[in-house]
């Protein structure tokens, strides 16, 4: 899950909202997640679980939300996970009887998935894949999803939606969670200081980090609510719902800029649910 507004490595000399070449920004994510996979899981692994399906820092679980459909409908379903990280969600779906393929651009994250499989006694098929170029035939999957994967880390998310639409079967679901667009107007600070807007919601410059030589080492992209809707619809998909999880009572664990202080007042996550039409115009 994203780290907007936070310097993630001590060697970074320039961090903030800035223009970066699309190619450099898209390439940076793979290297960053490879380098930081273990640290990320050390920090957040207990919250995510090894075989659990968590949509967001608010702690919304698929077992309760049923955003992919009723649990009984998952048995035997062909499901593709993109931006899977260590495939915790895929592991949970496999336990429900789904036929899952989990994919991520980061070899480091997929290595962590294999380690979890060894520890848990499970097996989730994983592939190193760029979500903008899915190596699957058309009309293959009943469900495609990602929990904070892929979409925030590429400059051309429209390409992800187009590929998802291609590999989904007619009537299939596409569900993805992202940082709520409104949060980009606020500092990434879990305290009261994070409740005052400091930049324009319409400033679409990505948050990026650079080394002293100018090399982009991390990039995360902001899209407004309207941008997300237009990209989904532009891929020929139908938007079914937008879920904005509320911060639950009793949940006191902060995750970067997500916290009880902010979560009680502004949304931190948006989950978009879409489907490929059953009958498409030719």
PDB file of C-alpha atoms in Angstrom:
ATOM      1  CA  UNK A   1       0.000   0.000   0.000  1.00  0.00           C
ATOM      2  CA  UNK A   2       1.209   3.425  -0.928  1.00  0.00           C
ATOM      3  CA  UNK A   3       3.683   5.614   0.890  1.00  0.00           C
ATOM      4  CA  UNK A   4       2.739   9.037  -0.486  1.00  0.00           C
ATOM      5  CA  UNK A   5       4.553  11.933   1.098  1.00  0.00           C
ATOM      6  CA  UNK A   6       7.180   9.863   2.904  1.00  0.00           C
ATOM      7  CA  UNK A   7      10.900   9.706   2.126  1.00  0.00           C
ATOM      8  CA  UNK A   8      11.595   5.992   1.971  1.00  0.00           C
ATOM      9  CA  UNK A   9      15.400   5.815   1.795  1.00  0.00           C
ATOM     10  CA  UNK A  10      18.128   7.855   3.505  1.00  0.00           C
ATOM     11  CA  UNK A  11      20.068   8.335   0.252  1.00  0.00           C
ATOM     12  CA  UNK A  12      17.201  10.302  -1.295  1.00  0.00           C
ATOM     13  CA  UNK A  13      18.126  13.932  -1.939  1.00  0.00           C
ATOM     14  CA  UNK A  14      14.920  15.167  -3.546  1.00  0.00           C
ATOM     15  CA  UNK A  15      11.430  14.043  -2.603  1.00  0.00           C
ATOM     16  CA  UNK A  16       8.023  15.549  -3.236  1.00  0.00           C
ATOM     17  CA  UNK A  17       5.405  16.192  -5.885  1.00  0.00           C
ATOM     18  CA  UNK A  18       7.292  16.635  -9.133  1.00  0.00           C
ATOM     19  CA  UNK A  19       7.225  15.849 -12.800  1.00  0.00           C
ATOM     20  CA  UNK A  20       9.067  12.681 -13.745  1.00  0.00           C
ATOM     21  CA  UNK A  21       9.438  10.980 -17.129  1.00  0.00           C
ATOM     22  CA  UNK A  22       6.782   8.302 -17.505  1.00  0.00           C
ATOM     23  CA  UNK A  23       9.342   5.628 -18.319  1.00  0.00           C
ATOM     24  CA  UNK A  24      11.459   6.443 -15.270  1.00  0.00           C
ATOM     25  CA  UNK A  25       8.495   6.560 -12.924  1.00  0.00           C
ATOM     26  CA  UNK A  26       7.052   3.257 -14.069  1.00  0.00           C
ATOM     27  CA  UNK A  27      10.424   1.538 -13.901  1.00  0.00           C
ATOM     28  CA  UNK A  28      11.183   2.810 -10.388  1.00  0.00           C
ATOM     29  CA  UNK A  29       8.413   0.828  -8.725  1.00  0.00           C
ATOM     30  CA  UNK A  30       9.901  -2.543  -9.619  1.00  0.00           C
ATOM     31  CA  UNK A  31      13.288  -1.687  -8.116  1.00  0.00           C
ATOM     32  CA  UNK A  32      11.788  -0.062  -5.008  1.00  0.00           C
ATOM     33  CA  UNK A  33       9.598  -3.055  -4.153  1.00  0.00           C
ATOM     34  CA  UNK A  34      12.455  -5.471  -4.835  1.00  0.00           C
ATOM     35  CA  UNK A  35      14.678  -3.589  -2.401  1.00  0.00           C
ATOM     36  CA  UNK A  36      12.044  -3.015   0.269  1.00  0.00           C
ATOM     37  CA  UNK A  37       9.944  -6.189   0.140  1.00  0.00           C
ATOM     38  CA  UNK A  38      11.277  -7.690   3.370  1.00  0.00           C
ATOM     39  CA  UNK A  39      11.161  -4.405   5.315  1.00  0.00           C
ATOM     40  CA  UNK A  40       7.603  -3.780   4.140  1.00  0.00           C
ATOM     41  CA  UNK A  41       6.445  -7.164   5.368  1.00  0.00           C
ATOM     42  CA  UNK A  42       8.344  -6.821   8.625  1.00  0.00           C
ATOM     43  CA  UNK A  43       6.407  -3.604   9.254  1.00  0.00           C
ATOM     44  CA  UNK A  44       2.958  -4.583   7.950  1.00  0.00           C
ATOM     45  CA  UNK A  45       2.952  -8.373   7.721  1.00  0.00           C
ATOM     46  CA  UNK A  46       1.198  -8.993  11.033  1.00  0.00           C
ATOM     47  CA  UNK A  47      -1.662  -6.680  10.067  1.00  0.00           C
ATOM     48  CA  UNK A  48      -2.031  -8.175   6.595  1.00  0.00           C
ATOM     49  CA  UNK A  49      -1.693 -11.785   7.695  1.00  0.00           C
ATOM     50  CA  UNK A  50      -0.051 -14.505   5.635  1.00  0.00           C
ATOM     51  CA  UNK A  51      -3.300 -15.990   4.324  1.00  0.00           C
ATOM     52  CA  UNK A  52      -5.810 -13.190   4.692  1.00  0.00           C
ATOM     53  CA  UNK A  53      -7.472 -10.783   2.265  1.00  0.00           C
ATOM     54  CA  UNK A  54      -7.198  -7.180   3.485  1.00  0.00           C
ATOM     55  CA  UNK A  55      -8.346  -4.429   1.142  1.00  0.00           C
ATOM     56  CA  UNK A  56      -6.907  -1.412   2.935  1.00  0.00           C
ATOM     57  CA  UNK A  57      -5.330   0.104   6.075  1.00  0.00           C
ATOM     58  CA  UNK A  58      -8.835   0.511   7.487  1.00  0.00           C
ATOM     59  CA  UNK A  59      -8.758  -3.269   7.880  1.00  0.00           C
ATOM     60  CA  UNK A  60     -11.675  -4.148   5.602  1.00  0.00           C
ATOM     61  CA  UNK A  61     -11.468  -7.882   4.883  1.00  0.00           C
ATOM     62  CA  UNK A  62     -12.977  -9.675   1.886  1.00  0.00           C
ATOM     63  CA  UNK A  63     -14.440 -12.250   4.263  1.00  0.00           C
ATOM     64  CA  UNK A  64     -16.728  -9.464   5.508  1.00  0.00           C
ATOM     65  CA  UNK A  65     -17.059  -7.205   2.458  1.00  0.00           C
ATOM     66  CA  UNK A  66     -17.736  -9.797  -0.294  1.00  0.00           C
ATOM     67  CA  UNK A  67     -16.610  -7.344  -2.976  1.00  0.00           C
ATOM     68  CA  UNK A  68     -15.636 -10.246  -5.237  1.00  0.00           C
ATOM     69  CA  UNK A  69     -18.977 -11.939  -4.631  1.00  0.00           C
ATOM     70  CA  UNK A  70     -20.404 -14.332  -2.045  1.00  0.00           C
ATOM     71  CA  UNK A  71     -17.770 -16.677  -0.636  1.00  0.00           C
ATOM     72  CA  UNK A  72     -19.553 -19.711  -2.102  1.00  0.00           C
ATOM     73  CA  UNK A  73     -19.324 -18.174  -5.592  1.00  0.00           C
ATOM     74  CA  UNK A  74     -15.517 -18.138  -5.383  1.00  0.00           C
ATOM     75  CA  UNK A  75     -15.204 -21.918  -5.350  1.00  0.00           C
ATOM     76  CA  UNK A  76     -13.889 -22.980  -8.757  1.00  0.00           C
ATOM     77  CA  UNK A  77     -13.737 -19.406 -10.056  1.00  0.00           C
ATOM     78  CA  UNK A  78     -10.758 -18.354 -12.175  1.00  0.00           C
ATOM     79  CA  UNK A  79      -9.260 -15.338 -10.369  1.00  0.00           C
ATOM     80  CA  UNK A  80      -6.320 -13.128 -11.313  1.00  0.00           C
ATOM     81  CA  UNK A  81      -4.562 -10.983  -8.726  1.00  0.00           C
ATOM     82  CA  UNK A  82      -2.352  -8.165  -9.987  1.00  0.00           C
ATOM     83  CA  UNK A  83       0.100  -6.248  -7.840  1.00  0.00           C
ATOM     84  CA  UNK A  84      -0.129  -9.158  -5.429  1.00  0.00           C
ATOM     85  CA  UNK A  85       2.848  -8.425  -3.200  1.00  0.00           C
ATOM     86  CA  UNK A  86       3.410 -11.631  -1.224  1.00  0.00           C
ATOM     87  CA  UNK A  87       0.050 -13.040  -2.437  1.00  0.00           C
ATOM     88  CA  UNK A  88      -1.674 -12.978   0.944  1.00  0.00           C
ATOM     89  CA  UNK A  89      -5.011 -12.326  -0.774  1.00  0.00           C
ATOM     90  CA  UNK A  90      -4.423 -15.085  -3.310  1.00  0.00           C
ATOM     91  CA  UNK A  91      -3.606 -17.478  -0.493  1.00  0.00           C
ATOM     92  CA  UNK A  92      -6.933 -16.702   1.217  1.00  0.00           C
ATOM     93  CA  UNK A  93      -8.853 -17.134  -2.042  1.00  0.00           C
ATOM     94  CA  UNK A  94      -7.159 -20.472  -2.696  1.00  0.00           C
ATOM     95  CA  UNK A  95      -8.379 -21.634   0.706  1.00  0.00           C
ATOM     96  CA  UNK A  96     -11.922 -20.776  -0.436  1.00  0.00           C
ATOM     97  CA  UNK A  97     -11.537 -23.099  -3.426  1.00  0.00           C
ATOM     98  CA  UNK A  98     -10.785 -20.489  -6.086  1.00  0.00           C
ATOM     99  CA  UNK A  99      -8.294 -21.128  -8.892  1.00  0.00           C
ATOM    100  CA  UNK A 100      -5.907 -18.218  -8.423  1.00  0.00           C
ATOM    101  CA  UNK A 101      -2.922 -16.774 -10.233  1.00  0.00           C
ATOM    102  CA  UNK A 102      -1.133 -13.995  -8.324  1.00  0.00           C
ATOM    103  CA  UNK A 103       1.130 -11.625 -10.246  1.00  0.00           C
ATOM    104  CA  UNK A 104       3.471  -8.807  -9.335  1.00  0.00           C
ATOM    105  CA  UNK A 105       6.155  -6.829 -11.121  1.00  0.00           C
ATOM    106  CA  UNK A 106       8.541  -7.275  -8.178  1.00  0.00           C
ATOM    107  CA  UNK A 107      10.617 -10.446  -8.022  1.00  0.00           C
ATOM    108  CA  UNK A 108      11.449  -9.544  -4.418  1.00  0.00           C
ATOM    109  CA  UNK A 109       7.803  -9.640  -3.417  1.00  0.00           C
ATOM    110  CA  UNK A 110       7.217 -12.932  -5.227  1.00  0.00           C
ATOM    111  CA  UNK A 111      10.198 -14.415  -3.388  1.00  0.00           C
ATOM    112  CA  UNK A 112       8.506 -13.422  -0.127  1.00  0.00           C
ATOM    113  CA  UNK A 113       5.378 -15.192  -1.371  1.00  0.00           C
ATOM    114  CA  UNK A 114       7.341 -18.400  -1.840  1.00  0.00           C
ATOM    115  CA  UNK A 115       8.734 -18.063   1.670  1.00  0.00           C
ATOM    116  CA  UNK A 116       5.234 -17.641   3.052  1.00  0.00           C
ATOM    117  CA  UNK A 117       4.077 -20.714   1.147  1.00  0.00           C
ATOM    118  CA  UNK A 118       6.847 -22.705   2.783  1.00  0.00           C
ATOM    119  CA  UNK A 119       5.893 -21.445   6.227  1.00  0.00           C
ATOM    120  CA  UNK A 120       2.147 -21.841   5.736  1.00  0.00           C
ATOM    121  CA  UNK A 121       2.255 -25.130   3.844  1.00  0.00           C
ATOM    122  CA  UNK A 122       0.397 -23.554   0.919  1.00  0.00           C
ATOM    123  CA  UNK A 123       0.979 -23.058  -2.782  1.00  0.00           C
ATOM    124  CA  UNK A 124      -0.215 -20.088  -4.810  1.00  0.00           C
ATOM    125  CA  UNK A 125       0.931 -19.908  -8.453  1.00  0.00           C
ATOM    126  CA  UNK A 126       2.810 -16.621  -8.934  1.00  0.00           C
ATOM    127  CA  UNK A 127       4.173 -14.873 -12.009  1.00  0.00           C
ATOM    128  CA  UNK A 128       6.342 -11.806 -12.464  1.00  0.00           C
ATOM    129  CA  UNK A 129       4.130  -9.652 -14.657  1.00  0.00           C
ATOM    130  CA  UNK A 130       3.720  -6.006 -15.638  1.00  0.00           C
ATOM    131  CA  UNK A 131      -0.016  -5.377 -15.193  1.00  0.00           C
ATOM    132  CA  UNK A 132      -0.011  -3.297 -18.377  1.00  0.00           C
ATOM    133  CA  UNK A 133       0.976  -6.381 -20.408  1.00  0.00           C
ATOM    134  CA  UNK A 134      -0.840  -9.423 -19.048  1.00  0.00           C
ATOM    135  CA  UNK A 135       0.372 -12.725 -20.544  1.00  0.00           C
ATOM    136  CA  UNK A 136      -3.066 -14.322 -20.599  1.00  0.00           C
ATOM    137  CA  UNK A 137      -5.583 -15.080 -23.308  1.00  0.00           C
ATOM    138  CA  UNK A 138      -8.738 -13.032 -23.699  1.00  0.00           C
ATOM    139  CA  UNK A 139     -11.854 -14.086 -21.773  1.00  0.00           C
ATOM    140  CA  UNK A 140      -9.892 -16.160 -19.238  1.00  0.00           C
ATOM    141  CA  UNK A 141     -10.868 -14.904 -15.772  1.00  0.00           C
ATOM    142  CA  UNK A 142     -14.088 -14.576 -13.806  1.00  0.00           C
ATOM    143  CA  UNK A 143     -12.557 -12.017 -11.439  1.00  0.00           C
ATOM    144  CA  UNK A 144      -9.535  -9.719 -11.533  1.00  0.00           C
ATOM    145  CA  UNK A 145      -8.572  -7.645  -8.496  1.00  0.00           C
ATOM    146  CA  UNK A 146      -5.817  -5.740  -6.786  1.00  0.00           C
ATOM    147  CA  UNK A 147      -5.540  -4.367  -3.252  1.00  0.00           C
ATOM    148  CA  UNK A 148      -3.414  -1.243  -3.662  1.00  0.00           C
ATOM    149  CA  UNK A 149      -1.336  -2.877  -6.389  1.00  0.00           C
ATOM    150  CA  UNK A 150      -0.258  -1.680  -9.838  1.00  0.00           C
ATOM    151  CA  UNK A 151      -2.689   1.219 -10.316  1.00  0.00           C
ATOM    152  CA  UNK A 152      -0.903   3.753  -8.052  1.00  0.00           C
ATOM    153  CA  UNK A 153       2.542   2.922  -9.380  1.00  0.00           C
ATOM    154  CA  UNK A 154       2.212   3.322 -13.140  1.00  0.00           C
ATOM    155  CA  UNK A 155       1.787   6.535 -15.120  1.00  0.00           C
ATOM    156  CA  UNK A 156      -0.626   4.874 -17.560  1.00  0.00           C
ATOM    157  CA  UNK A 157      -3.238   3.099 -15.459  1.00  0.00           C
ATOM    158  CA  UNK A 158      -5.584   3.146 -18.463  1.00  0.00           C
ATOM    159  CA  UNK A 159      -3.394   0.398 -19.924  1.00  0.00           C
ATOM    160  CA  UNK A 160      -4.040  -1.749 -16.836  1.00  0.00           C
ATOM    161  CA  UNK A 161      -7.801  -1.322 -17.152  1.00  0.00           C
ATOM    162  CA  UNK A 162      -7.662  -2.176 -20.852  1.00  0.00           C
ATOM    163  CA  UNK A 163      -5.741  -5.376 -20.165  1.00  0.00           C
ATOM    164  CA  UNK A 164      -8.128  -6.339 -17.382  1.00  0.00           C
ATOM    165  CA  UNK A 165     -11.100  -5.815 -19.699  1.00  0.00           C
ATOM    166  CA  UNK A 166      -9.416  -8.038 -22.278  1.00  0.00           C
ATOM    167  CA  UNK A 167      -8.741 -10.998 -19.959  1.00  0.00           C
ATOM    168  CA  UNK A 168     -12.087 -10.857 -18.130  1.00  0.00           C
ATOM    169  CA  UNK A 169     -14.914 -13.056 -19.283  1.00  0.00           C
ATOM    170  CA  UNK A 170     -18.207 -11.291 -20.103  1.00  0.00           C
ATOM    171  CA  UNK A 171     -19.891 -10.482 -16.812  1.00  0.00           C
ATOM    172  CA  UNK A 172     -16.598 -10.769 -14.921  1.00  0.00           C
ATOM    173  CA  UNK A 173     -15.648  -8.451 -12.055  1.00  0.00           C
ATOM    174  CA  UNK A 174     -12.749  -6.010 -11.739  1.00  0.00           C
ATOM    175  CA  UNK A 175     -12.212  -4.640  -8.218  1.00  0.00           C
ATOM    176  CA  UNK A 176      -9.313  -2.439  -7.115  1.00  0.00           C
ATOM    177  CA  UNK A 177      -8.461  -0.356  -4.066  1.00  0.00           C
ATOM    178  CA  UNK A 178      -6.347   2.803  -4.074  1.00  0.00           C
ATOM    179  CA  UNK A 179      -5.504   5.698  -1.817  1.00  0.00           C
ATOM    180  CA  UNK A 180      -8.631   7.830  -1.722  1.00  0.00           C
ATOM    181  CA  UNK A 181      -8.019  10.693  -4.165  1.00  0.00           C
ATOM    182  CA  UNK A 182      -9.007  13.356  -1.623  1.00  0.00           C
ATOM    183  CA  UNK A 183      -6.070  12.373   0.576  1.00  0.00           C
ATOM    184  CA  UNK A 184      -3.626  13.767  -1.967  1.00  0.00           C
ATOM    185  CA  UNK A 185      -4.633  17.291  -0.939  1.00  0.00           C
ATOM    186  CA  UNK A 186      -3.457  16.607   2.627  1.00  0.00           C
ATOM    187  CA  UNK A 187      -0.002  15.950   4.122  1.00  0.00           C
ATOM    188  CA  UNK A 188       0.823  12.284   4.679  1.00  0.00           C
ATOM    189  CA  UNK A 189       0.792  12.737   8.436  1.00  0.00           C
ATOM    190  CA  UNK A 190      -1.273  10.573  10.829  1.00  0.00           C
ATOM    191  CA  UNK A 191      -1.572  13.372  13.419  1.00  0.00           C
ATOM    192  CA  UNK A 192      -3.775  16.470  13.497  1.00  0.00           C
ATOM    193  CA  UNK A 193      -1.289  18.130  11.146  1.00  0.00           C
ATOM    194  CA  UNK A 194      -2.569  15.814   8.438  1.00  0.00           C
ATOM    195  CA  UNK A 195      -6.043  17.344   8.592  1.00  0.00           C
ATOM    196  CA  UNK A 196      -5.204  20.606   6.840  1.00  0.00           C
ATOM    197  CA  UNK A 197      -5.146  20.618   3.047  1.00  0.00           C
ATOM    198  CA  UNK A 198      -1.802  21.907   1.752  1.00  0.00           C
ATOM    199  CA  UNK A 199      -1.945  21.279  -2.001  1.00  0.00           C
ATOM    200  CA  UNK A 200      -4.464  21.242  -4.788  1.00  0.00           C
ATOM    201  CA  UNK A 201      -6.541  18.116  -5.240  1.00  0.00           C
ATOM    202  CA  UNK A 202      -6.194  18.786  -8.967  1.00  0.00           C
ATOM    203  CA  UNK A 203      -2.371  18.784  -8.915  1.00  0.00           C
ATOM    204  CA  UNK A 204      -1.659  15.499 -10.659  1.00  0.00           C
ATOM    205  CA  UNK A 205       2.104  15.533 -10.317  1.00  0.00           C
ATOM    206  CA  UNK A 206       3.249  12.221  -8.827  1.00  0.00           C
ATOM    207  CA  UNK A 207       5.002  11.921  -5.520  1.00  0.00           C
ATOM    208  CA  UNK A 208       8.563  10.915  -6.450  1.00  0.00           C
ATOM    209  CA  UNK A 209      11.952  10.373  -4.849  1.00  0.00           C
ATOM    210  CA  UNK A 210      15.300  10.912  -6.578  1.00  0.00           C
ATOM    211  CA  UNK A 211      18.907  10.065  -5.846  1.00  0.00           C
ATOM    212  CA  UNK A 212      21.614  12.727  -6.036  1.00  0.00           C
ATOM    213  CA  UNK A 213      22.235  11.873  -9.698  1.00  0.00           C
ATOM    214  CA  UNK A 214      18.559  12.550 -10.533  1.00  0.00           C
ATOM    215  CA  UNK A 215      17.567   8.896 -10.854  1.00  0.00           C
ATOM    216  CA  UNK A 216      13.943   8.296  -9.903  1.00  0.00           C
ATOM    217  CA  UNK A 217      13.783   5.576  -7.235  1.00  0.00           C
ATOM    218  CA  UNK A 218      10.109   5.779  -6.248  1.00  0.00           C
ATOM    219  CA  UNK A 219       7.005   7.182  -7.939  1.00  0.00           C
ATOM    220  CA  UNK A 220       3.359   7.082  -6.952  1.00  0.00           C
ATOM    221  CA  UNK A 221       0.632   8.619  -9.086  1.00  0.00           C
ATOM    222  CA  UNK A 222      -2.397  10.699  -8.134  1.00  0.00           C
ATOM    223  CA  UNK A 223      -5.662  10.445 -10.027  1.00  0.00           C
ATOM    224  CA  UNK A 224      -8.812  12.297  -9.120  1.00  0.00           C
ATOM    225  CA  UNK A 225     -12.063  10.435  -8.566  1.00  0.00           C
ATOM    226  CA  UNK A 226     -13.159  11.477 -12.046  1.00  0.00           C
ATOM    227  CA  UNK A 227      -9.887  10.244 -13.553  1.00  0.00           C
ATOM    228  CA  UNK A 228     -10.439   6.771 -12.100  1.00  0.00           C
ATOM    229  CA  UNK A 229     -14.023   6.647 -13.375  1.00  0.00           C
ATOM    230  CA  UNK A 230     -13.046   7.798 -16.875  1.00  0.00           C
ATOM    231  CA  UNK A 231     -10.262   5.211 -17.098  1.00  0.00           C
ATOM    232  CA  UNK A 232     -12.561   2.382 -16.040  1.00  0.00           C
ATOM    233  CA  UNK A 233     -15.340   3.409 -18.432  1.00  0.00           C
ATOM    234  CA  UNK A 234     -12.820   4.117 -21.192  1.00  0.00           C
ATOM    235  CA  UNK A 235     -11.757   0.461 -21.060  1.00  0.00           C
ATOM    236  CA  UNK A 236     -15.325  -0.578 -21.885  1.00  0.00           C
ATOM    237  CA  UNK A 237     -16.162  -1.621 -18.313  1.00  0.00           C
ATOM    238  CA  UNK A 238     -19.241  -0.735 -16.292  1.00  0.00           C
ATOM    239  CA  UNK A 239     -18.705   0.934 -12.922  1.00  0.00           C
ATOM    240  CA  UNK A 240     -20.870  -0.833 -10.344  1.00  0.00           C
ATOM    241  CA  UNK A 241     -19.875   0.759  -7.034  1.00  0.00           C
ATOM    242  CA  UNK A 242     -17.326   2.890  -5.196  1.00  0.00           C
ATOM    243  CA  UNK A 243     -16.733   1.823  -1.594  1.00  0.00           C
ATOM    244  CA  UNK A 244     -15.190   4.247   0.899  1.00  0.00           C
ATOM    245  CA  UNK A 245     -14.435   2.222   4.059  1.00  0.00           C
ATOM    246  CA  UNK A 246     -14.979   4.056   7.311  1.00  0.00           C
ATOM    247  CA  UNK A 247     -12.381   3.817  10.044  1.00  0.00           C
ATOM    248  CA  UNK A 248     -13.759   1.175  12.433  1.00  0.00           C
ATOM    249  CA  UNK A 249     -14.144   1.620  16.161  1.00  0.00           C
ATOM    250  CA  UNK A 250     -11.394  -0.088  18.115  1.00  0.00           C
ATOM    251  CA  UNK A 251      -8.874   0.023  15.265  1.00  0.00           C
ATOM    252  CA  UNK A 252      -5.980   2.028  16.713  1.00  0.00           C
ATOM    253  CA  UNK A 253      -3.134   0.983  14.420  1.00  0.00           C
ATOM    254  CA  UNK A 254      -1.711   3.704  12.170  1.00  0.00           C
ATOM    255  CA  UNK A 255      -0.322   2.840   8.742  1.00  0.00           C
ATOM    256  CA  UNK A 256       1.768   5.700   7.387  1.00  0.00           C
ATOM    257  CA  UNK A 257      -0.689   8.567   6.995  1.00  0.00           C
ATOM    258  CA  UNK A 258      -3.708   6.356   7.689  1.00  0.00           C
ATOM    259  CA  UNK A 259      -4.737   6.660  11.330  1.00  0.00           C
ATOM    260  CA  UNK A 260      -7.735   6.892  13.656  1.00  0.00           C
ATOM    261  CA  UNK A 261      -7.242  10.668  13.886  1.00  0.00           C
ATOM    262  CA  UNK A 262      -7.652  11.174  10.158  1.00  0.00           C
ATOM    263  CA  UNK A 263      -9.832   8.172   9.418  1.00  0.00           C
ATOM    264  CA  UNK A 264     -12.705   9.473  11.526  1.00  0.00           C
ATOM    265  CA  UNK A 265     -12.891  12.639   9.408  1.00  0.00           C
ATOM    266  CA  UNK A 266     -11.708  11.936   5.858  1.00  0.00           C
ATOM    267  CA  UNK A 267     -11.694   8.783   3.739  1.00  0.00           C
ATOM    268  CA  UNK A 268      -8.368   7.037   3.265  1.00  0.00           C
ATOM    269  CA  UNK A 269      -9.273   4.392   0.694  1.00  0.00           C
ATOM    270  CA  UNK A 270     -11.486   4.111  -2.366  1.00  0.00           C
ATOM    271  CA  UNK A 271     -12.446   0.692  -3.730  1.00  0.00           C
ATOM    272  CA  UNK A 272     -13.833   0.632  -7.267  1.00  0.00           C
ATOM    273  CA  UNK A 273     -15.997  -2.263  -8.409  1.00  0.00           C
ATOM    274  CA  UNK A 274     -16.589  -2.723 -12.128  1.00  0.00           C
ATOM    275  CA  UNK A 275     -17.713  -5.443 -14.493  1.00  0.00           C
ATOM    276  CA  UNK A 276     -17.296  -6.381 -18.109  1.00  0.00           C
ATOM    277  CA  UNK A 277     -20.706  -6.170 -19.800  1.00  0.00           C
ATOM    278  CA  UNK A 278     -22.428  -9.472 -20.585  1.00  0.00           C
ATOM    279  CA  UNK A 279     -23.361  -8.249 -24.048  1.00  0.00           C
ATOM    280  CA  UNK A 280     -21.008  -5.883 -25.818  1.00  0.00           C
ATOM    281  CA  UNK A 281     -21.547  -3.837 -28.925  1.00  0.00           C
ATOM    282  CA  UNK A 282     -19.570  -5.071 -31.875  1.00  0.00           C
TER     283      UNK A 282
END
